[in-house]
Short mmCIF file of C-alpha atoms in Angstrom, two decimals:
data_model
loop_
_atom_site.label_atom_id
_atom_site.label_comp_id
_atom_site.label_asym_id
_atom_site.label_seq_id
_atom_site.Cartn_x
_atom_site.Cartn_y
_atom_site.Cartn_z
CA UNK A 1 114.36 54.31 161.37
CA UNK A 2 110.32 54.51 161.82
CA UNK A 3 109.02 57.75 162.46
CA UNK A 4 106.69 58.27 165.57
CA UNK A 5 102.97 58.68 164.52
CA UNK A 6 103.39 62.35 166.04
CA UNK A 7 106.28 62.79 163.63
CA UNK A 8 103.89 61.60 160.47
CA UNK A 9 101.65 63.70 161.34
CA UNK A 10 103.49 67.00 162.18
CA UNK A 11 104.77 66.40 158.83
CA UNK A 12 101.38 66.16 157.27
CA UNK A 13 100.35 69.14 158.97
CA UNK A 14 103.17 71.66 157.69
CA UNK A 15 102.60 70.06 153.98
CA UNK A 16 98.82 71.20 154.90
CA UNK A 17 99.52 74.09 156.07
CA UNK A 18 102.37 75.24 153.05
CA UNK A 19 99.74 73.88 150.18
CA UNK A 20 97.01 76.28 151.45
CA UNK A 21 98.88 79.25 151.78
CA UNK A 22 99.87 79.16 148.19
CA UNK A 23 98.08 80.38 145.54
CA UNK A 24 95.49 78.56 142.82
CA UNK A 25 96.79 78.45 138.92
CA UNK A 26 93.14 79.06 138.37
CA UNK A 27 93.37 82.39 140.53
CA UNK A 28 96.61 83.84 138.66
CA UNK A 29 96.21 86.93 137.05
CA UNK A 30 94.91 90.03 136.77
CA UNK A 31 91.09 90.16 137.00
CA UNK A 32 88.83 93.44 136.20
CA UNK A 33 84.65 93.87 136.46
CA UNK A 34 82.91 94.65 133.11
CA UNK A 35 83.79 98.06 132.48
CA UNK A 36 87.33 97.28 132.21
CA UNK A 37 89.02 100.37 133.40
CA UNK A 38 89.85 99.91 136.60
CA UNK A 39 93.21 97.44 137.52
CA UNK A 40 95.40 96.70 139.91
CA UNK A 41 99.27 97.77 139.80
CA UNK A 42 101.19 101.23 139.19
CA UNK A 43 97.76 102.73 136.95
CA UNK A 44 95.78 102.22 139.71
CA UNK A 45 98.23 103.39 142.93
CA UNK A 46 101.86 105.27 143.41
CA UNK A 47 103.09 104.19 147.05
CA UNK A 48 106.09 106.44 146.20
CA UNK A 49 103.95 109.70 145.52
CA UNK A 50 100.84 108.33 148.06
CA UNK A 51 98.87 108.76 144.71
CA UNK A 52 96.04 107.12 143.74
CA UNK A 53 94.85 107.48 140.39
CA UNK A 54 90.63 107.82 139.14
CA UNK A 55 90.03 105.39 136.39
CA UNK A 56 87.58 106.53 133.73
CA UNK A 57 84.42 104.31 134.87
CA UNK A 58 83.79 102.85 138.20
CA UNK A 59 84.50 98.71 138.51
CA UNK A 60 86.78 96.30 140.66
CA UNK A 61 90.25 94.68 140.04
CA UNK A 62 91.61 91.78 141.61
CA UNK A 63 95.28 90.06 140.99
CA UNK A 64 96.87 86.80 142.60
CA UNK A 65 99.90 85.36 142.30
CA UNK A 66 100.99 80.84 141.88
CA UNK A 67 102.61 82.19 145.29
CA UNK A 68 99.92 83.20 147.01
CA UNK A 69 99.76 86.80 146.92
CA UNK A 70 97.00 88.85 146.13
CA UNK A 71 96.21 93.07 145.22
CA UNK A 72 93.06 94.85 145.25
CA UNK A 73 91.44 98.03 143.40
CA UNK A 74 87.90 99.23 144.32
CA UNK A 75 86.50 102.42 142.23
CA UNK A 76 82.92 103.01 143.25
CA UNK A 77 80.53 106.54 142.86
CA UNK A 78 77.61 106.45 145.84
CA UNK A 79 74.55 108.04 144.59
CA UNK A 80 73.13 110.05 147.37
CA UNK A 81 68.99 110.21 146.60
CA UNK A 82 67.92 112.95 148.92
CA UNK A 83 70.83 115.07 147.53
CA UNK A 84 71.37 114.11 143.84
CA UNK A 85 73.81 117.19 143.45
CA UNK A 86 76.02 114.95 146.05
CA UNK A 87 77.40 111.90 145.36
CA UNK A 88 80.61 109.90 146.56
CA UNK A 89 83.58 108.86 144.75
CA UNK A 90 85.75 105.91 146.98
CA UNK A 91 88.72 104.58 145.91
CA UNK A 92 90.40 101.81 147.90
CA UNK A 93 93.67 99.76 147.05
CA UNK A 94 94.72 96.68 149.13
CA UNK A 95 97.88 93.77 148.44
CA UNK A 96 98.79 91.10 150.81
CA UNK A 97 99.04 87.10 150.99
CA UNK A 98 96.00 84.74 150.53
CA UNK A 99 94.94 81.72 152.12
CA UNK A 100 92.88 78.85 150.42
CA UNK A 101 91.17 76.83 152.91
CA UNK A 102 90.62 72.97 152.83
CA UNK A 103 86.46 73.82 152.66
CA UNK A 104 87.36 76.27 149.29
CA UNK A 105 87.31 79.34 151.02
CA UNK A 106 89.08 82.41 150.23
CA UNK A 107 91.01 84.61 152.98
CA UNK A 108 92.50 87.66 151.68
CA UNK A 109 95.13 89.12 154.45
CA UNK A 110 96.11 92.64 153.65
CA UNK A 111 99.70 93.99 154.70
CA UNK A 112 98.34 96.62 157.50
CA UNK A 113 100.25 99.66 156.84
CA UNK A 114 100.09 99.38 152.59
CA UNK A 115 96.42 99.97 152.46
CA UNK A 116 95.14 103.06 151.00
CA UNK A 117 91.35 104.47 150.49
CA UNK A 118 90.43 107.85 148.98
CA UNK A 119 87.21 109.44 149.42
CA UNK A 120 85.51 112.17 147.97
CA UNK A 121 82.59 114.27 149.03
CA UNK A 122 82.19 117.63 147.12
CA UNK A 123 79.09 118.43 149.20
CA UNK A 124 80.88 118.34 152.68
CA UNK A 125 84.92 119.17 151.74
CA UNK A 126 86.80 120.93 149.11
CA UNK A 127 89.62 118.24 149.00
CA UNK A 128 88.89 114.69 148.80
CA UNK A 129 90.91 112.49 151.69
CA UNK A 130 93.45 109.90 151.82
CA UNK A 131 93.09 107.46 154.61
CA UNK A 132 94.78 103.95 155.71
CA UNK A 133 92.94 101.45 154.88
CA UNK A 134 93.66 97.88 156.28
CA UNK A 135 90.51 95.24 155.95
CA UNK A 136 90.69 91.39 155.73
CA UNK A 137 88.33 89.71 153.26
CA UNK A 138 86.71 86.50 153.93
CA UNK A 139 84.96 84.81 150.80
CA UNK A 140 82.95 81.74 151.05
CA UNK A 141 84.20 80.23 147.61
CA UNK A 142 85.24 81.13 144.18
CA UNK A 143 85.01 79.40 140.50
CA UNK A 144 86.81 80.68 137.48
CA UNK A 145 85.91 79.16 133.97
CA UNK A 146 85.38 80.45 130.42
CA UNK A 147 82.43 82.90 130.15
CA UNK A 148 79.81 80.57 127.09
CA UNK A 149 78.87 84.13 126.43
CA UNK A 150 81.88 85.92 125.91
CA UNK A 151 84.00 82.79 125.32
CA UNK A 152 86.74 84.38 128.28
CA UNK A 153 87.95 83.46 131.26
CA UNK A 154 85.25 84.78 134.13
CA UNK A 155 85.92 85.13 138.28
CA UNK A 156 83.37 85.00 140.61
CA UNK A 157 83.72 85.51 144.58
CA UNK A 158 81.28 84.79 146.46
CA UNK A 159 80.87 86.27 150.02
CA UNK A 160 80.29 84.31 153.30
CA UNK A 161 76.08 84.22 152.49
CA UNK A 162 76.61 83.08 149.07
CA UNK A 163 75.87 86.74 147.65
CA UNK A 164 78.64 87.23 144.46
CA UNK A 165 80.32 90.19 144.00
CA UNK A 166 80.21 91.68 140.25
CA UNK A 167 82.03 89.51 137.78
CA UNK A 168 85.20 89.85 136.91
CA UNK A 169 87.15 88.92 133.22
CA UNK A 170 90.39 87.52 133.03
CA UNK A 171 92.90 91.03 131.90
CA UNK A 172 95.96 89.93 132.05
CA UNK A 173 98.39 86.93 132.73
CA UNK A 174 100.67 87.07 134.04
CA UNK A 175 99.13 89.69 137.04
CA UNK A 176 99.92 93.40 136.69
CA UNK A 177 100.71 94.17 140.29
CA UNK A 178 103.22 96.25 142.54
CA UNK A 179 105.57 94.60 144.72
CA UNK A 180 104.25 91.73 146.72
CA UNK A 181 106.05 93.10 149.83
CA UNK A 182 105.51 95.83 152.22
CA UNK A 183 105.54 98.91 150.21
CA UNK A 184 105.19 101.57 153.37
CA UNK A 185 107.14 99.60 156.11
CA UNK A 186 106.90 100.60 159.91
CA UNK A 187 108.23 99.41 162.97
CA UNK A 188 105.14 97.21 162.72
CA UNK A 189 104.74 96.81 159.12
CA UNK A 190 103.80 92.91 158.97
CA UNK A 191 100.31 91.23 157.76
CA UNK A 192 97.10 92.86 159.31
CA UNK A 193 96.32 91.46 162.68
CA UNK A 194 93.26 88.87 162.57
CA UNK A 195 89.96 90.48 163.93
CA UNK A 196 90.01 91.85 167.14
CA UNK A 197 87.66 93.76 169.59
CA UNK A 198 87.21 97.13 167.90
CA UNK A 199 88.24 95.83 164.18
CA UNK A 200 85.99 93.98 161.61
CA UNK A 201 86.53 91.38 159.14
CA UNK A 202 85.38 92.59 155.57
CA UNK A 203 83.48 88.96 154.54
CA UNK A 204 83.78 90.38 150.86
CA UNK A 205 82.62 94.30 150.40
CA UNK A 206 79.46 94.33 148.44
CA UNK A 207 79.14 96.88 145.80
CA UNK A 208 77.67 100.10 147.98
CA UNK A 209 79.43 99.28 151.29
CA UNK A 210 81.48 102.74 151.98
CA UNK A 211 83.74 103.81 154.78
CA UNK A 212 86.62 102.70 156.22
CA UNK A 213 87.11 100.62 159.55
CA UNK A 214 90.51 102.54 160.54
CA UNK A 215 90.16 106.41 159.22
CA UNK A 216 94.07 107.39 160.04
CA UNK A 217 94.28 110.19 157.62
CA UNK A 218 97.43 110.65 155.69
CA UNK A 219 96.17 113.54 154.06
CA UNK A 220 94.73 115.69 152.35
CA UNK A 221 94.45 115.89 148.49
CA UNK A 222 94.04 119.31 146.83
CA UNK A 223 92.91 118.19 143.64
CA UNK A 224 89.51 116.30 143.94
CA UNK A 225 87.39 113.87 141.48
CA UNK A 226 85.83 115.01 138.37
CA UNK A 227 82.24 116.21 140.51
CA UNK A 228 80.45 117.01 137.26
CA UNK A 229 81.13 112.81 136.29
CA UNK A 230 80.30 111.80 140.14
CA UNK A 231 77.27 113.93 139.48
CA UNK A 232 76.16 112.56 135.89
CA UNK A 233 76.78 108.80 138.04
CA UNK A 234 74.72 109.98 140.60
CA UNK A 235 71.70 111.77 138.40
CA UNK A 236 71.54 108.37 136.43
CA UNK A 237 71.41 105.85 139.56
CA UNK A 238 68.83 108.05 141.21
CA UNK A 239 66.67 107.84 137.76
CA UNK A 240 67.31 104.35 137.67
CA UNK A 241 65.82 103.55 140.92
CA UNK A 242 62.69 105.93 140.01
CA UNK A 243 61.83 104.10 137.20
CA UNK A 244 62.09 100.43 139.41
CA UNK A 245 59.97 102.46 141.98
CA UNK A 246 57.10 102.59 139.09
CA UNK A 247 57.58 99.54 137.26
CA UNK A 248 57.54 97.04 140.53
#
């Protein structure tokens, strides 16, 4: 029997559709930013405890699955130059599915109730705060290839105007990652909703961007970051960016 053209081509569509939302064998793995110390997986969050743990330097971490899944860790310390005895400490952690587009674009679909982010600031509140944290990333491509210069596999994402975020080096393969399911489930615990009035797409965070979209806090933690290291961060960045005043 001869299929319909409508038949060949619902067909072709759902093949389409099934080969983008899985994942890239070039993307597998777990992928961390030059300081290596900051990953994805149990080191980095406890969904059981609502824990999230401060890695020893600052950096990024991402991890996808052949599947198309994907986890997220973001350590960053915010110099604050008017107040150098201030700085910020952010910690966010994201996992969800991915979506590779037929133009080589990157989606990055968190599940909405998993999302965590932790902020600290010493200077305004004792405890530093957990919030939800639920944030789709867009990117406009990615390559991954072996570094010539440190002869290792290398990630780069670039956002939607071309920008790249910090590199990142090839950690481990297979990924170290939690569950690639809803960890926190809720009457509503499916994928995050696509943008909507009031919510924003996050078209890849760059390096300094800071708080989040949805600030539902879950609480409060009584033990905060190590202020004197947010502070030594802080003092250097802000002596760093005297010295470029001078020079340039």
């Amino acid at each position: 029997m001869v299929l319909s053209l409508r038949s060949l081509l619902c067909v072709a569509g759902a093949f389409v559709s099934t080969s983008l939302a899985q994942g890239d064998p070039k993307l597998t793995g777990t992928w961390s930013s030059k300081s290596n110390k900051v990953f994805t997986g149990p080191g980095f969050y406890d969904p059981v405890n609502e824990k999230l743990f401060e890695p020893s330097h600052t950096g990024i971490s991402y991890s996808f699955t052949d599947d198309g899944y994907y986890e997220v860790s973001y350590y960053r310390a915010i110099a604050n130059p008017t107040q150098p005895q201030c700085p910020q400490g952010i910690m966010q952690w994201q996992h969800g599915k991915m979506q590779i587009a037929s133009n080589g674009s990157l989606t990055l679909t968190p599940f909405g109730v998993d999302g965590r982010q932790l902020q600290s600031k010493p200077c305004s509140y004792k405890n530093s705060i957990l919030t939800r944290f639920n944030q789709t990333e867009v990117f406009q491509r990615y390559e991954a290839y072996v570094d010539p210069y440190h002869n290792i596999q290398r990630l780069n994402l670039f956002r939607f105007d071309g920008s790249s975020l910090n590199p990142m080096y090839l950690a481990y393969k297979p990924p170290q990652m939690l569950p690639t399911q809803t960890l926190n489930p809720t009457s509503t615990g499916t994928a995050a909703p696509k943008a909507t009035t009031g919510s924003k797409v996050r078209r890849g965070l760059s390096d300094e961007d800071a708080l989040p979209l949805n600030r539902n806090v879950v609480k409060k933690r009584s033990e905060p970051y190590n202020a004197d290291k947010l502070w030594w961060i802080g003092a250097g960045m802000t002596a760093l960016g005297g010295v470029g005043y001078l020079c340039f």
